[in-house]
Amino acid sequence: MSKIILGIFLPGLLVILFTRVTYNHYVGLILTVALIAASVSKGYTDSWGLIVVDAASLTVGFWYSNRMMNKAKQKT
Protein backbone atom coordinates (compact mmCIF):
# COMPACT_ATOMS: atom_id res chain seq x y z
CA MET A 1 0.00 0.00 0.00
CA SER A 2 2.86 2.41 0.77
CA LYS A 3 4.36 1.82 -2.70
CA ILE A 4 1.12 2.96 -4.31
CA ILE A 5 0.88 6.08 -2.15
CA LEU A 6 4.50 6.95 -2.89
CA GLY A 7 3.91 6.19 -6.58
CA ILE A 8 1.05 8.68 -6.65
CA PHE A 9 3.03 11.60 -5.25
CA LEU A 10 6.78 11.03 -5.56
CA PRO A 11 7.36 10.97 -9.35
CA GLY A 12 5.36 14.15 -9.89
CA LEU A 13 7.15 15.91 -7.06
CA LEU A 14 10.52 14.78 -8.43
CA VAL A 15 9.72 16.21 -11.86
CA ILE A 16 8.81 19.53 -10.23
CA LEU A 17 11.94 19.49 -8.05
CA PHE A 18 14.29 18.70 -10.93
CA THR A 19 12.58 21.34 -13.06
CA ARG A 20 13.15 23.95 -10.36
CA VAL A 21 16.81 22.95 -10.02
CA THR A 22 17.64 22.71 -13.73
CA TYR A 23 15.22 25.38 -15.05
CA ASN A 24 14.16 22.94 -17.80
CA HIS A 25 11.07 20.75 -17.56
CA TYR A 26 12.38 18.26 -20.14
CA VAL A 27 15.52 17.61 -18.11
CA GLY A 28 13.38 17.19 -15.01
CA LEU A 29 11.24 14.60 -16.78
CA ILE A 30 14.26 12.71 -18.14
CA LEU A 31 15.96 12.57 -14.73
CA THR A 32 12.79 11.31 -13.07
CA VAL A 33 12.22 8.66 -15.75
CA ALA A 34 15.83 7.53 -15.28
CA LEU A 35 15.26 7.13 -11.53
CA ILE A 36 12.08 5.15 -12.10
CA ALA A 37 13.81 2.96 -14.70
CA ALA A 38 16.57 2.25 -12.19
CA SER A 39 14.02 1.26 -9.55
CA VAL A 40 12.27 -1.04 -12.04
CA SER A 41 15.56 -2.70 -13.00
CA LYS A 42 16.46 -3.22 -9.33
CA GLY A 43 13.08 -4.83 -8.69
CA TYR A 44 11.51 -2.23 -6.41
CA THR A 45 8.65 -1.66 -8.84
CA ASP A 46 7.17 -5.10 -9.28
CA SER A 47 3.71 -4.68 -10.82
CA TRP A 48 2.22 -3.10 -13.92
CA GLY A 49 -0.31 -1.23 -11.80
CA LEU A 50 2.46 0.56 -9.95
CA ILE A 51 4.15 1.46 -13.24
CA VAL A 52 0.87 2.94 -14.50
CA VAL A 53 0.49 4.97 -11.29
CA ASP A 54 4.07 6.24 -11.70
CA ALA A 55 3.39 7.19 -15.31
CA ALA A 56 0.23 9.07 -14.36
CA SER A 57 2.11 10.95 -11.65
CA LEU A 58 4.88 11.76 -14.13
CA THR A 59 2.31 13.15 -16.54
CA VAL A 60 0.73 15.39 -13.91
CA GLY A 61 4.15 16.54 -12.69
CA PHE A 62 5.27 17.32 -16.23
CA TRP A 63 2.05 19.23 -16.93
CA TYR A 64 2.50 21.30 -13.79
CA SER A 65 6.19 21.91 -14.54
CA ASN A 66 5.34 23.05 -18.06
CA ARG A 67 2.72 25.42 -16.66
CA MET A 68 5.19 26.69 -14.06
CA MET A 69 7.86 27.34 -16.70
CA ASN A 70 5.39 29.17 -18.95
CA LYS A 71 4.34 31.44 -16.09
CA ALA A 72 7.99 32.20 -15.32
CA LYS A 73 8.65 33.10 -18.97
CA GLN A 74 5.65 35.44 -19.02
CA LYS A 75 6.94 37.36 -16.00
CA THR A 76 10.27 38.16 -17.64
CSV table of N, CA and C in Angstrom, one decimal:
chain,number,residue,atom,x,y,z
A,1,MET,N,0.8,-1.2,0.0
A,1,MET,CA,0.0,0.0,0.0
A,1,MET,C,0.9,1.3,0.0
A,2,SER,N,2.0,1.2,0.7
A,2,SER,CA,2.9,2.4,0.8
A,2,SER,C,3.5,2.7,-0.6
A,3,LYS,N,3.8,1.6,-1.4
A,3,LYS,CA,4.4,1.8,-2.7
A,3,LYS,C,3.4,2.6,-3.6
A,4,ILE,N,2.1,2.3,-3.5
A,4,ILE,CA,1.1,3.0,-4.3
A,4,ILE,C,1.0,4.4,-3.9
A,5,ILE,N,1.0,4.7,-2.6
A,5,ILE,CA,0.9,6.1,-2.2
A,5,ILE,C,2.1,6.9,-2.6
A,6,LEU,N,3.3,6.3,-2.4
A,6,LEU,CA,4.5,7.0,-2.9
A,6,LEU,C,4.5,7.1,-4.4
A,7,GLY,N,4.0,6.1,-5.1
A,7,GLY,CA,3.9,6.2,-6.6
A,7,GLY,C,3.0,7.3,-7.1
A,8,ILE,N,2.0,7.6,-6.3
A,8,ILE,CA,1.1,8.7,-6.7
A,8,ILE,C,1.7,10.0,-6.5
A,9,PHE,N,2.5,10.3,-5.5
A,9,PHE,CA,3.0,11.6,-5.3
A,9,PHE,C,4.5,11.8,-5.7
A,10,LEU,N,5.3,10.8,-5.4
A,10,LEU,CA,6.8,11.0,-5.6
A,10,LEU,C,7.3,11.3,-7.0
A,11,PRO,N,6.9,10.6,-8.0
A,11,PRO,CA,7.4,11.0,-9.4
A,11,PRO,C,7.0,12.4,-9.8
A,12,GLY,N,5.8,12.8,-9.5
A,12,GLY,CA,5.4,14.1,-9.9
A,12,GLY,C,6.1,15.2,-9.1
A,13,LEU,N,6.4,15.0,-7.9
A,13,LEU,CA,7.2,15.9,-7.1
A,13,LEU,C,8.6,16.0,-7.5
A,14,LEU,N,9.1,14.8,-7.9
A,14,LEU,CA,10.5,14.8,-8.4
A,14,LEU,C,10.7,15.6,-9.7
A,15,VAL,N,9.7,15.4,-10.6
A,15,VAL,CA,9.7,16.2,-11.9
A,15,VAL,C,9.7,17.7,-11.5
A,16,ILE,N,8.9,18.1,-10.6
A,16,ILE,CA,8.8,19.5,-10.2
A,16,ILE,C,10.1,20.0,-9.6
A,17,LEU,N,10.7,19.2,-8.7
A,17,LEU,CA,11.9,19.5,-8.0
A,17,LEU,C,13.1,19.6,-9.1
A,18,PHE,N,13.2,18.6,-9.9
A,18,PHE,CA,14.3,18.7,-10.9
A,18,PHE,C,14.1,19.9,-11.9
A,19,THR,N,12.8,20.2,-12.2
A,19,THR,CA,12.6,21.3,-13.1
A,19,THR,C,13.0,22.6,-12.4
A,20,ARG,N,12.7,22.7,-11.1
A,20,ARG,CA,13.1,23.9,-10.4
A,20,ARG,C,14.7,24.1,-10.3
A,21,VAL,N,15.3,22.9,-10.2
A,21,VAL,CA,16.8,23.0,-10.0
A,21,VAL,C,17.5,23.2,-11.4
A,22,THR,N,17.0,22.6,-12.4
A,22,THR,CA,17.6,22.7,-13.7
A,22,THR,C,17.1,23.8,-14.6
A,23,TYR,N,15.9,24.4,-14.3
A,23,TYR,CA,15.2,25.4,-15.1
A,23,TYR,C,14.8,24.9,-16.4
A,24,ASN,N,14.6,23.5,-16.5
A,24,ASN,CA,14.2,22.9,-17.8
A,24,ASN,C,13.3,21.8,-17.5
A,25,HIS,N,12.0,21.8,-17.9
A,25,HIS,CA,11.1,20.7,-17.6
A,25,HIS,C,11.4,19.4,-18.3
A,26,TYR,N,12.0,19.5,-19.5
A,26,TYR,CA,12.4,18.3,-20.1
A,26,TYR,C,13.5,17.5,-19.4
A,27,VAL,N,14.4,18.2,-18.9
A,27,VAL,CA,15.5,17.6,-18.1
A,27,VAL,C,14.9,17.0,-16.8
A,28,GLY,N,14.0,17.7,-16.2
A,28,GLY,CA,13.4,17.2,-15.0
A,28,GLY,C,12.6,15.9,-15.3
A,29,LEU,N,12.0,15.8,-16.4
A,29,LEU,CA,11.2,14.6,-16.8
A,29,LEU,C,12.2,13.5,-17.1
A,30,ILE,N,13.3,13.7,-17.8
A,30,ILE,CA,14.3,12.7,-18.1
A,30,ILE,C,15.0,12.2,-16.9
A,31,LEU,N,15.3,13.0,-16.0
A,31,LEU,CA,16.0,12.6,-14.7
A,31,LEU,C,15.0,11.7,-13.9
A,32,THR,N,13.8,12.1,-13.8
A,32,THR,CA,12.8,11.3,-13.1
A,32,THR,C,12.5,10.0,-13.7
A,33,VAL,N,12.4,9.9,-15.0
A,33,VAL,CA,12.2,8.7,-15.7
A,33,VAL,C,13.4,7.8,-15.5
A,34,ALA,N,14.6,8.3,-15.5
A,34,ALA,CA,15.8,7.5,-15.3
A,34,ALA,C,15.8,6.9,-13.9
A,35,LEU,N,15.4,7.7,-12.9
A,35,LEU,CA,15.3,7.1,-11.5
A,35,LEU,C,14.2,6.0,-11.4
A,36,ILE,N,13.1,6.2,-12.1
A,36,ILE,CA,12.1,5.1,-12.1
A,36,ILE,C,12.6,3.9,-12.9
A,37,ALA,N,13.3,4.1,-14.0
A,37,ALA,CA,13.8,3.0,-14.7
A,37,ALA,C,14.8,2.2,-13.8
A,38,ALA,N,15.6,2.9,-13.1
A,38,ALA,CA,16.6,2.3,-12.2
A,38,ALA,C,15.9,1.4,-11.1
A,39,SER,N,14.8,2.0,-10.6
A,39,SER,CA,14.0,1.3,-9.5
A,39,SER,C,13.3,0.0,-10.1
A,40,VAL,N,12.9,0.1,-11.4
A,40,VAL,CA,12.3,-1.0,-12.0
A,40,VAL,C,13.3,-2.1,-12.3
A,41,SER,N,14.5,-1.7,-12.7
A,41,SER,CA,15.6,-2.7,-13.0
A,41,SER,C,16.1,-3.4,-11.7
A,42,LYS,N,16.0,-2.6,-10.6
A,42,LYS,CA,16.5,-3.2,-9.3
A,42,LYS,C,15.4,-4.1,-8.7
A,43,GLY,N,14.1,-4.0,-9.2
A,43,GLY,CA,13.1,-4.8,-8.7
A,43,GLY,C,12.2,-4.2,-7.6
A,44,TYR,N,12.3,-2.9,-7.4
A,44,TYR,CA,11.5,-2.2,-6.4
A,44,TYR,C,10.1,-2.0,-6.9
A,45,THR,N,10.0,-1.8,-8.2
A,45,THR,CA,8.6,-1.7,-8.8
A,45,THR,C,8.3,-3.0,-9.5
A,46,ASP,N,7.4,-3.7,-8.9
A,46,ASP,CA,7.2,-5.1,-9.3
A,46,ASP,C,5.8,-5.4,-10.0
A,47,SER,N,5.0,-4.4,-10.2
A,47,SER,CA,3.7,-4.7,-10.8
A,47,SER,C,3.4,-3.6,-11.9
A,48,TRP,N,2.6,-4.0,-12.8
A,48,TRP,CA,2.2,-3.1,-13.9
A,48,TRP,C,1.3,-2.0,-13.4
A,49,GLY,N,0.5,-2.3,-12.4
A,49,GLY,CA,-0.3,-1.2,-11.8
A,49,GLY,C,0.5,-0.1,-11.2
A,50,LEU,N,1.6,-0.4,-10.5
A,50,LEU,CA,2.5,0.6,-10.0
A,50,LEU,C,3.2,1.4,-11.0
A,51,ILE,N,3.5,0.7,-12.1
A,51,ILE,CA,4.1,1.5,-13.2
A,51,ILE,C,3.2,2.4,-13.9
A,52,VAL,N,1.9,2.0,-14.0
A,52,VAL,CA,0.9,2.9,-14.5
A,52,VAL,C,0.7,4.1,-13.6
A,53,VAL,N,0.6,3.9,-12.3
A,53,VAL,CA,0.5,5.0,-11.3
A,53,VAL,C,1.7,5.9,-11.4
A,54,ASP,N,2.9,5.4,-11.5
A,54,ASP,CA,4.1,6.2,-11.7
A,54,ASP,C,4.0,7.1,-13.0
A,55,ALA,N,3.5,6.5,-14.0
A,55,ALA,CA,3.4,7.2,-15.3
A,55,ALA,C,2.3,8.3,-15.2
A,56,ALA,N,1.2,8.0,-14.5
A,56,ALA,CA,0.2,9.1,-14.4
A,56,ALA,C,0.8,10.2,-13.5
A,57,SER,N,1.5,9.9,-12.5
A,57,SER,CA,2.1,11.0,-11.7
A,57,SER,C,3.2,11.7,-12.4
A,58,LEU,N,3.9,11.1,-13.3
A,58,LEU,CA,4.9,11.8,-14.1
A,58,LEU,C,4.2,12.7,-15.1
A,59,THR,N,3.1,12.3,-15.6
A,59,THR,CA,2.3,13.1,-16.5
A,59,THR,C,1.8,14.4,-15.8
A,60,VAL,N,1.2,14.2,-14.7
A,60,VAL,CA,0.7,15.4,-13.9
A,60,VAL,C,1.9,16.3,-13.5
A,61,GLY,N,3.0,15.7,-13.1
A,61,GLY,CA,4.2,16.5,-12.7
A,61,GLY,C,4.7,17.3,-13.9
A,62,PHE,N,4.8,16.7,-15.0
A,62,PHE,CA,5.3,17.3,-16.2
A,62,PHE,C,4.3,18.4,-16.7
A,63,TRP,N,3.0,18.2,-16.6
A,63,TRP,CA,2.0,19.2,-16.9
A,63,TRP,C,2.2,20.4,-16.0
A,64,TYR,N,2.3,20.2,-14.7
A,64,TYR,CA,2.5,21.3,-13.8
A,64,TYR,C,3.8,22.0,-14.0
A,65,SER,N,4.9,21.3,-14.3
A,65,SER,CA,6.2,21.9,-14.5
A,65,SER,C,6.2,22.8,-15.8
A,66,ASN,N,5.5,22.3,-16.8
A,66,ASN,CA,5.3,23.0,-18.1
A,66,ASN,C,4.6,24.3,-17.8
A,67,ARG,N,3.5,24.2,-17.0
A,67,ARG,CA,2.7,25.4,-16.7
A,67,ARG,C,3.5,26.4,-15.8
A,68,MET,N,4.3,25.9,-14.9
A,68,MET,CA,5.2,26.7,-14.1
A,68,MET,C,6.2,27.4,-14.9
A,69,MET,N,6.8,26.7,-15.9
A,69,MET,CA,7.9,27.3,-16.7
A,69,MET,C,7.2,28.4,-17.6
A,70,ASN,N,6.1,28.2,-18.1
A,70,ASN,CA,5.4,29.2,-19.0
A,70,ASN,C,5.0,30.4,-18.2
A,71,LYS,N,4.6,30.3,-16.9
A,71,LYS,CA,4.3,31.4,-16.1
A,71,LYS,C,5.6,32.2,-15.8
A,72,ALA,N,6.7,31.5,-15.6
A,72,ALA,CA,8.0,32.2,-15.3
A,72,ALA,C,8.5,32.9,-16.6
A,73,LYS,N,8.2,32.4,-17.7
A,73,LYS,CA,8.6,33.1,-19.0
A,73,LYS,C,7.8,34.3,-19.2
A,74,GLN,N,6.5,34.3,-18.8
A,74,GLN,CA,5.7,35.4,-19.0
A,74,GLN,C,6.0,36.6,-18.1
A,75,LYS,N,6.6,36.3,-17.0
A,75,LYS,CA,6.9,37.4,-16.0
A,75,LYS,C,8.2,38.1,-16.5
A,76,THR,N,9.0,37.5,-17.2
A,76,THR,CA,10.3,38.2,-17.6
A,76,THR,C,10.1,38.9,-19.0
